[in-house]
Amino acid sequence: MSILRVALDVPLPKLFDYEAPHASEADIGRRIIVPFGSRHVVGVIVAVAPTSEVPPEQLRAAGEVLRDLAPLTRDWLDLARFCSDYYQRPLGEVIHAALPPRLRRTRGLTAAPEAFAITDAGREALAGLPARGRAKRELLERLLHAGAVAAAELGASSALRDARNRGWVAPVALPRPVIEFVARHVLTSEQQRATDAICEALGGYAPFLLLGITGSGKTEVYLRVITEVVRRGQQALILVPEINLTPQLEHEFASRFPGARVVTLHSALAENERAANWLAAQAGDARIVLGTRLAVFTPLPALGVVIVDEEHDTSFKQQEGVRYSARDLAVFRAHAAGVPIVLGTATPSLESYAHARAGRYRLLELPQRARQGARLPSVRLADTRREKVVDGLCESLVSAIEERLARGEQSLLFLNRRGYAPVLVCNACGWTAGCPRCSAHLVVHLADRQLRCHHCGQTESIPRTCVQCGNIDLVPFGRGTQRLEAALAERFPAARLLRIDSDSTRAKGRWEAMRGQIQAGAADLLVGTQIMAKGHDFPRLTLVGILNADAALLAADYRAPERLFAQLYQVAGRAGRADIPGEVIVQTRYPGHPLYLALVEHDYARFAETQLAEREQAGFPPFVFEAVLRAESDALDDALEFLGRAASVAPRDAGVTLYDPVPMSVVRIAARERAHVLAQSRSRRALQAFLHQWMPGLHELKPGRVRWHIDVDPIEF
Ligand code: ADP
Ligand code: ZN
Ligand code: ZN
């Protein structure tokens, strides 16, 4: 009789013991069905022990061990354990968040066979097959001549089912084609140097920061490194920020490695496909795994390199449940596996840049555009205090647009605010339309005559009169993408307009279609939000106008400038990728601001140095480490009261500062009031030790109606 220690998807920081007569050490890492309360759930066996601390009469018998798949390896479980420890979440929650949803179900998985071949028994049977068994004869003859035939090609038939049952045919793996690499460019000397440096480091842990300006050809460096990794029979893991980038990228990767199995992993995949891709990686079959943050948990028995593209992107940080940073876990993983990790970006996170500056990461730079003759766009600041501004557009930007229209080139106006206007105001009494569930304004969406909350999704129809004074003169205040679109349509009636924001691209396939339209030159004027900032390549786009960036400049969040710079740098990089030089015009009231001046010079380092100096002085990351305890409830007082009790059970640690509980900057979201306490330390280790001591006490507090969680290395407050 042995005891299984099982990780379950429950918010309690412990494992659950079950009695199991037939399980052994070899089952560690396997899924198992166990009774939990009145249900049966799937858990993962993480240990087998001779005894349990649970009294024998309370110990329940485990159900079936699912032996359908290979067990999760110790390395994989170590990664989950690290994530659990570091982010202060129960191991069971981490494991279940990491598994593809299909593998969390109690129904076992029968892996579909890849291909079939005829067996000896089948050959014998073929000789004596009666004449009426035509379908069977054809099937067996086909397999006899072709060797293995893909299951997909055979399809499902009663002949196949019958032949399988009789043991005439058996599932087999298809022979692997030889993987080749299609070289599309001769590397620039800088690309070559970066590639060589990374390839020389293969076989051991080595962190690299690949700082390459937009268009410098970072992807080409990744591809060359992956070639070498694949040549050595190993696997490459590539993490990318956005779902909408993966179809393009997947295509690019697959076409560059004929014969290799390239799989993607992201949350938009159908359950079966995601499970199949995960299993292909686990079997070592998929040599190249391309995915979003969740792909950091892909089992990879022959991992050779990890690449994180756009490493600064905030989408690598999970913002609910297990709040992990996929980038940071990727570094841990590369370290544990003893392989290089490449963090690629044009605008590193200040954390990664500080590591590079301190020599902990090796800095590789690509300071030039890869294509012959392609230059960085010229960036100009338009002073909105001096220039005439009509409909939110200053004169110099309008004439720049006119030039592009005359030349048949494209312009993009970047405005990171969707909807028609951010507020509806009563001119008589000053009333503004607010969300009843959030501390936020409702955004005017004129297209469908609605007010919409961008925090909780609340929608209302636009009132005809002021709810406070009855006045009928309600005006949309401020400008969103829809309003800008309307203004442009009036101003440039002949131009073909396209608005690209999460409203206009919501329907499946819309964004793909729009991208095609832009690429084909079927649009002249684009209005876009941050969707447009990501790595798209639009050869006809030669002008980018940036509107209302000042709003982010004035935000209270100390990370806002870092995000703004990255975003503006990215969006500016959209201009002039081909042979035509690009131009960027930033409308601002603060043309002397250091952030804009660094942008004009395309000088990331200068921007980073000023930011780091400010952060160091103010005592912000990366010079300190942070964790927040957040609490939310129907009433703010309950949340604050809980946090007060939480603080009172916190360990006393000279190296850690615990601040007072305060309401969050957006207090109310979806009718929940939110508050937090911040813990800060100069030492990551001290902060971790503090959190570990604090957690048991927190779990003992009676939360009442309050829900709480810890966020380690938070990026939002
Ligand atoms: P990044 O990701 O660094 O912004 P990309 O990898 O998207 O840059 O490359 C920008 C463009 O340059 C792509 O169209 C790519 O095909 C091209 N390119 C990359 N390397 C070379 C090279 N060595 N010679 C010519 N063109 C290149
Ligand atoms: Zn009013
Ligand atoms: Zn709301």
Short mmCIF file of C-alpha atoms in Angstrom, two decimals, residues 11 35 49 84 94 156 165 207 223 280 381 426 449 524 533 565 606-607 647 680 682 705:
data_model
loop_
_atom_site.label_atom_id
_atom_site.label_comp_id
_atom_site.label_asym_id
_atom_site.label_seq_id
_atom_site.Cartn_x
_atom_site.Cartn_y
_atom_site.Cartn_z
CA PRO A 11 -6.63 27.41 -3.56
CA PRO A 35 -12.52 11.87 -5.15
CA ALA A 49 5.20 8.18 0.23
CA SER A 84 4.47 27.96 -7.07
CA VAL A 94 0.13 26.17 -10.94
CA ALA A 156 -12.02 6.26 -40.69
CA ASN A 165 -9.24 -5.37 -34.25
CA PRO A 207 21.38 34.88 -21.00
CA LEU A 223 16.04 31.50 -37.22
CA ALA A 280 3.98 16.57 -29.86
CA LEU A 381 7.65 66.97 -32.51
CA CYS A 426 -23.70 67.90 -19.54
CA ARG A 449 -25.42 54.65 -29.92
CA ASP A 524 -4.90 55.32 -47.57
CA ALA A 533 2.10 49.18 -32.86
CA PHE A 565 8.43 54.94 -24.93
CA ARG A 606 19.51 57.62 -23.29
CA PHE A 607 15.90 57.12 -22.33
CA ALA A 647 -0.50 43.57 7.96
CA GLN A 680 9.19 46.38 -0.86
CA ARG A 682 16.18 45.89 -1.73
CA ARG A 705 -16.57 38.39 1.88
#
